[in-house]
Amino acid sequence: QLQLQESGSGLVKPSQTLSLICAVSGGSISSGYYSWNWIRQPPGKDLEWIGHIYHSGNTNYNPSLKSRVTISVDRSKNQFSLTLTSVTAADTAVYYCARGEGNWGQGTLVTVSS
Amino acid sequence: DIQMTQSPSSLSASVGDRVTITCRASQSISTHLNWYQQKSGKAPNLLIIAASTLQSGVPSRFSGSGSGTDFTLTINSLQPEDFATYYCQQSYSTPITFGQGTRLEIK
């Protein structure tokens, strides 16, 4: 059964870089034609799609974040990652990784605060 | 960006009731519409994909319909575990966008 698990820094200072990894188990990140997504949800607010990557390396990003976001894939480790630069308090959220629409990680809370 | 508008934003209902949640897209998305259920502190759970296809393991009291710009999620005979927040999502084009959610509460 496919499982996804987010990990990374839970506290990031303003203006610094947020980095998260999504480890995939129970399936290969290189198999099939799936999108590997990052989505976030500020506390008490709605879901926001950040972007996705395909195993080919092709990416799409939300234009609202595009200048600050990078999503990459590491096939050797069966994981993909999110980097968000120049963070502010508005980036405080639960960050989820997901394969396509159906398989989501449990989410990880990232707080931006000095 | 394609805007997704859900209504109502909140809904009170009783166990056994039938409820309908609607989702409207700002432009046609064919049937590229998915429905999620989210319980407090948990990741969203996919209920319905492509407007009307029930995911494996999802109870048959859930159903979805619609195409183009107007979609509905119907829950027949509400159960206690159905009280949650429901989101629609369009996967027709990037950026992928979500509705603002419908909070289903116990009356």
CSV table of N, CA, C and O in Angstrom, one decimal, chain A residues 28-97:
chain,number,residue,atom,x,y,z
A,28,SER,N,6.9,2.8,-6.4
A,28,SER,CA,8.1,3.6,-6.9
A,28,SER,C,7.6,4.9,-7.5
A,28,SER,O,6.6,5.0,-8.2
A,29,ILE,N,8.4,5.9,-7.2
A,29,ILE,CA,8.1,7.3,-7.6
A,29,ILE,C,8.3,7.4,-9.1
A,29,ILE,O,7.8,8.3,-9.8
A,30,SER,N,9.0,6.4,-9.7
A,30,SER,CA,9.2,6.4,-11.1
A,30,SER,C,8.2,5.6,-12.0
A,30,SER,O,8.3,5.6,-13.2
A,31,SER,N,7.3,4.9,-11.3
A,31,SER,CA,6.4,4.1,-12.1
A,31,SER,C,5.0,4.8,-12.3
A,31,SER,O,4.6,5.6,-11.5
A,32,GLY,N,4.5,4.6,-13.5
A,32,GLY,CA,3.2,5.2,-13.8
A,32,GLY,C,3.3,6.6,-14.1
A,32,GLY,O,4.4,7.2,-14.0
A,33,TYR,N,2.2,7.2,-14.6
A,33,TYR,CA,2.2,8.6,-15.0
A,33,TYR,C,1.4,9.4,-13.9
A,33,TYR,O,0.3,9.8,-14.1
A,34,TYR,N,2.1,9.5,-12.8
A,34,TYR,CA,1.4,10.2,-11.7
A,34,TYR,C,2.1,11.6,-11.5
A,34,TYR,O,3.3,11.8,-11.7
A,35,SER,N,1.3,12.5,-10.9
A,35,SER,CA,1.8,13.8,-10.5
A,35,SER,C,2.1,13.6,-9.0
A,35,SER,O,1.4,13.0,-8.3
A,36,TRP,N,3.2,14.2,-8.6
A,36,TRP,CA,3.6,14.2,-7.2
A,36,TRP,C,3.5,15.7,-6.7
A,36,TRP,O,4.2,16.5,-7.1
A,37,ASN,N,2.6,15.9,-5.8
A,37,ASN,CA,2.1,17.2,-5.4
A,37,ASN,C,2.5,17.7,-4.0
A,37,ASN,O,2.6,16.9,-3.1
A,38,TRP,N,2.6,19.0,-3.9
A,38,TRP,CA,2.6,19.6,-2.6
A,38,TRP,C,1.4,20.5,-2.5
A,38,TRP,O,1.1,21.3,-3.4
A,39,ILE,N,0.7,20.4,-1.4
A,39,ILE,CA,-0.5,21.2,-1.1
A,39,ILE,C,-0.3,21.8,0.4
A,39,ILE,O,0.3,21.1,1.2
A,40,ARG,N,-0.8,22.9,0.6
A,40,ARG,CA,-0.7,23.4,2.0
A,40,ARG,C,-2.0,24.0,2.5
A,40,ARG,O,-2.9,24.3,1.7
A,41,GLN,N,-2.1,24.1,3.8
A,41,GLN,CA,-3.4,24.6,4.4
A,41,GLN,C,-3.0,25.4,5.7
A,41,GLN,O,-2.7,24.8,6.7
A,42,PRO,N,-3.1,26.7,5.6
A,42,PRO,CA,-2.9,27.5,6.8
A,42,PRO,C,-3.9,27.1,7.9
A,42,PRO,O,-5.0,26.7,7.5
A,43,PRO,N,-3.5,27.3,9.1
A,43,PRO,CA,-4.5,26.9,10.2
A,43,PRO,C,-5.8,27.5,10.1
A,43,PRO,O,-6.0,28.8,9.9
A,44,GLY,N,-6.9,26.7,10.0
A,44,GLY,CA,-8.2,27.2,9.9
A,44,GLY,C,-8.6,27.7,8.6
A,44,GLY,O,-9.7,28.2,8.4
A,45,LYS,N,-7.8,27.5,7.6
A,45,LYS,CA,-8.1,28.0,6.3
A,45,LYS,C,-8.2,26.9,5.2
A,45,LYS,O,-8.2,25.7,5.5
A,46,ASP,N,-8.3,27.4,3.9
A,46,ASP,CA,-8.5,26.4,2.9
A,46,ASP,C,-7.2,25.8,2.3
A,46,ASP,O,-6.1,26.3,2.6
A,47,LEU,N,-7.5,24.9,1.4
A,47,LEU,CA,-6.3,24.2,0.8
A,47,LEU,C,-5.8,25.0,-0.4
A,47,LEU,O,-6.6,25.6,-1.2
A,48,GLU,N,-4.5,25.0,-0.5
A,48,GLU,CA,-3.8,25.7,-1.6
A,48,GLU,C,-2.8,24.7,-2.3
A,48,GLU,O,-1.9,24.2,-1.6
A,49,TRP,N,-3.0,24.5,-3.6
A,49,TRP,CA,-2.0,23.7,-4.3
A,49,TRP,C,-0.8,24.5,-4.6
A,49,TRP,O,-0.8,25.7,-5.0
A,50,ILE,N,0.4,23.9,-4.3
A,50,ILE,CA,1.7,24.6,-4.4
A,50,ILE,C,2.3,24.3,-5.8
A,50,ILE,O,2.8,25.1,-6.5
A,51,GLY,N,2.2,23.0,-6.2
A,51,GLY,CA,2.8,22.6,-7.4
A,51,GLY,C,3.0,21.1,-7.5
A,51,GLY,O,2.7,20.4,-6.5
A,52,HIS,N,3.5,20.6,-8.6
A,52,HIS,CA,3.7,19.2,-8.7
A,52,HIS,C,4.8,18.9,-9.7
A,52,HIS,O,5.3,19.8,-10.5
A,53,ILE,N,5.3,17.6,-9.6
A,53,ILE,CA,6.4,17.2,-10.5
A,53,ILE,C,6.0,15.8,-11.0
A,53,ILE,O,5.3,15.0,-10.3
A,54,TYR,N,6.4,15.5,-12.2
A,54,TYR,CA,6.2,14.1,-12.8
A,54,TYR,C,7.6,13.4,-12.7
A,54,TYR,O,8.6,14.1,-12.6
A,55,HIS,N,7.5,12.1,-12.8
A,55,HIS,CA,8.8,11.3,-12.7
A,55,HIS,C,9.8,11.8,-13.8
A,55,HIS,O,11.0,11.6,-13.6
A,56,SER,N,9.2,12.3,-14.9
A,56,SER,CA,10.1,12.8,-15.9
A,56,SER,C,10.9,14.1,-15.5
A,56,SER,O,11.9,14.4,-16.1
A,57,GLY,N,10.4,14.7,-14.4
A,57,GLY,CA,11.1,15.9,-13.9
A,57,GLY,C,10.3,17.2,-14.3
A,57,GLY,O,10.6,18.3,-13.9
A,58,ASN,N,9.3,17.0,-15.2
A,58,ASN,CA,8.5,18.2,-15.6
A,58,ASN,C,7.7,18.7,-14.3
A,58,ASN,O,7.2,17.9,-13.6
A,59,THR,N,7.7,20.0,-14.2
A,59,THR,CA,7.0,20.6,-13.1
A,59,THR,C,6.0,21.7,-13.5
A,59,THR,O,6.0,22.2,-14.6
A,60,ASN,N,5.0,21.9,-12.6
A,60,ASN,CA,4.0,23.0,-12.7
A,60,ASN,C,3.9,23.6,-11.3
A,60,ASN,O,3.8,22.9,-10.3
A,61,TYR,N,3.9,24.9,-11.3
A,61,TYR,CA,3.8,25.6,-10.0
A,61,TYR,C,2.6,26.6,-10.0
A,61,TYR,O,2.2,27.1,-11.0
A,62,ASN,N,2.1,26.8,-8.8
A,62,ASN,CA,1.1,27.8,-8.6
A,62,ASN,C,1.7,29.2,-8.9
A,62,ASN,O,2.7,29.5,-8.3
A,63,PRO,N,1.1,30.0,-9.8
A,63,PRO,CA,1.7,31.3,-10.2
A,63,PRO,C,1.9,32.2,-8.9
A,63,PRO,O,2.8,33.0,-8.9
A,64,SER,N,1.0,32.0,-7.9
A,64,SER,CA,1.1,32.8,-6.7
A,64,SER,C,2.4,32.6,-5.9
A,64,SER,O,2.8,33.4,-5.1
A,65,LEU,N,3.0,31.4,-6.2
A,65,LEU,CA,4.2,31.0,-5.4
A,65,LEU,C,5.4,30.8,-6.3
A,65,LEU,O,6.5,30.5,-5.8
A,66,LYS,N,5.2,30.8,-7.6
A,66,LYS,CA,6.2,30.3,-8.6
A,66,LYS,C,7.6,30.9,-8.4
A,66,LYS,O,8.6,30.2,-8.6
A,67,SER,N,7.7,32.2,-8.1
A,67,SER,CA,9.0,32.8,-8.0
A,67,SER,C,9.8,32.3,-6.8
A,67,SER,O,11.0,32.5,-6.7
A,68,ARG,N,9.1,31.6,-5.8
A,68,ARG,CA,9.8,31.1,-4.6
A,68,ARG,C,9.9,29.6,-4.4
A,68,ARG,O,10.5,29.1,-3.5
A,69,VAL,N,9.3,28.9,-5.4
A,69,VAL,CA,9.1,27.4,-5.2
A,69,VAL,C,10.0,26.6,-6.1
A,69,VAL,O,10.1,27.0,-7.3
A,70,THR,N,10.5,25.5,-5.6
A,70,THR,CA,11.2,24.5,-6.4
A,70,THR,C,10.7,23.1,-5.9
A,70,THR,O,10.8,22.9,-4.6
A,71,ILE,N,10.3,22.3,-6.8
A,71,ILE,CA,10.0,20.9,-6.4
A,71,ILE,C,10.9,20.0,-7.2
A,71,ILE,O,11.0,20.2,-8.5
A,72,SER,N,11.5,19.1,-6.6
A,72,SER,CA,12.4,18.2,-7.3
A,72,SER,C,12.2,16.8,-6.8
A,72,SER,O,11.6,16.5,-5.8
A,73,VAL,N,12.7,15.8,-7.6
A,73,VAL,CA,12.5,14.4,-7.3
A,73,VAL,C,13.9,13.7,-7.2
A,73,VAL,O,14.8,14.1,-7.9
A,74,ASP,N,14.0,12.8,-6.3
A,74,ASP,CA,15.2,12.0,-6.1
A,74,ASP,C,14.8,10.6,-6.2
A,74,ASP,O,14.3,9.9,-5.3
A,75,ARG,N,15.0,10.0,-7.5
A,75,ARG,CA,14.5,8.7,-7.7
A,75,ARG,C,15.3,7.6,-6.9
A,75,ARG,O,14.8,6.6,-6.5
A,76,SER,N,16.6,7.9,-6.7
A,76,SER,CA,17.4,6.9,-5.9
A,76,SER,C,16.9,6.7,-4.5
A,76,SER,O,17.0,5.7,-3.9
A,77,LYS,N,16.3,7.8,-3.9
A,77,LYS,CA,15.8,7.7,-2.6
A,77,LYS,C,14.3,7.5,-2.5
A,77,LYS,O,13.7,7.5,-1.5
A,78,ASN,N,13.6,7.5,-3.7
A,78,ASN,CA,12.2,7.4,-3.8
A,78,ASN,C,11.5,8.5,-3.0
A,78,ASN,O,10.6,8.2,-2.2
A,79,GLN,N,11.9,9.7,-3.3
A,79,GLN,CA,11.3,10.8,-2.6
A,79,GLN,C,11.3,12.1,-3.4
A,79,GLN,O,12.0,12.1,-4.5
A,80,PHE,N,10.5,13.0,-3.1
A,80,PHE,CA,10.5,14.3,-3.7
A,80,PHE,C,10.5,15.4,-2.7
A,80,PHE,O,10.1,15.2,-1.5
A,81,SER,N,10.9,16.6,-3.1
A,81,SER,CA,11.1,17.6,-2.1
A,81,SER,C,10.5,19.0,-2.5
A,81,SER,O,10.2,19.2,-3.7
A,82,LEU,N,10.3,19.8,-1.5
A,82,LEU,CA,9.8,21.2,-1.7
A,82,LEU,C,10.7,22.1,-1.1
A,82,LEU,O,11.2,22.0,0.1
A,83,THR,N,11.1,23.2,-1.8
A,83,THR,CA,11.8,24.3,-1.3
A,83,THR,C,11.1,25.6,-1.5
A,83,THR,O,10.6,25.8,-2.7
A,84,LEU,N,10.9,26.4,-0.5
A,84,LEU,CA,10.2,27.6,-0.6
A,84,LEU,C,11.0,28.7,0.1
A,84,LEU,O,11.4,28.6,1.3
A,85,THR,N,11.4,29.7,-0.7
A,85,THR,CA,12.4,30.7,-0.3
A,85,THR,C,11.7,31.9,0.3
A,85,THR,O,10.5,32.1,0.1
A,86,SER,N,12.4,32.7,1.0
A,86,SER,CA,11.9,34.0,1.5
A,86,SER,C,10.6,33.9,2.2
A,86,SER,O,9.6,34.7,1.9
A,87,VAL,N,10.5,33.0,3.1
A,87,VAL,CA,9.2,32.8,3.8
A,87,VAL,C,8.8,33.9,4.7
A,87,VAL,O,9.6,34.7,5.2
A,88,THR,N,7.5,34.1,4.9
A,88,THR,CA,6.9,35.0,5.8
A,88,THR,C,5.9,34.3,6.7
A,88,THR,O,5.6,33.1,6.4
A,89,ALA,N,5.3,35.0,7.6
A,89,ALA,CA,4.3,34.4,8.5
A,89,ALA,C,3.1,33.8,7.7
A,89,ALA,O,2.5,32.8,8.1
A,90,ALA,N,2.9,34.4,6.5
A,90,ALA,CA,1.8,33.9,5.6
A,90,ALA,C,2.0,32.5,5.1
A,90,ALA,O,1.1,31.8,4.6
A,91,ASP,N,3.3,32.0,5.2
A,91,ASP,CA,3.6,30.6,4.8
A,91,ASP,C,3.4,29.6,5.9
A,91,ASP,O,3.7,28.4,5.6
A,92,THR,N,3.0,30.0,7.1
A,92,THR,CA,2.7,29.1,8.1
A,92,THR,C,1.5,28.2,7.7
A,92,THR,O,0.5,28.8,7.4
A,93,ALA,N,1.7,26.9,7.7
A,93,ALA,CA,0.6,26.0,7.3
A,93,ALA,C,1.0,24.6,7.6
A,93,ALA,O,2.1,24.3,7.9
A,94,VAL,N,0.0,23.7,7.4
A,94,VAL,CA,0.3,22.3,7.3
A,94,VAL,C,0.6,22.0,5.8
A,94,VAL,O,-0.2,22.4,5.0
A,95,TYR,N,1.7,21.4,5.6
A,95,TYR,CA,2.1,21.1,4.2
A,95,TYR,C,1.9,19.6,4.0
A,95,TYR,O,2.3,18.7,4.8
A,96,TYR,N,1.2,19.3,2.9
A,96,TYR,CA,0.9,17.9,2.5
A,96,TYR,C,1.6,17.5,1.2
A,96,TYR,O,1.7,18.4,0.3
A,97,CYS,N,2.1,16.3,1.1
A,97,CYS,CA,2.5,15.8,-0.2
A,97,CYS,C,1.4,14.8,-0.6
A,97,CYS,O,0.8,14.1,0.3
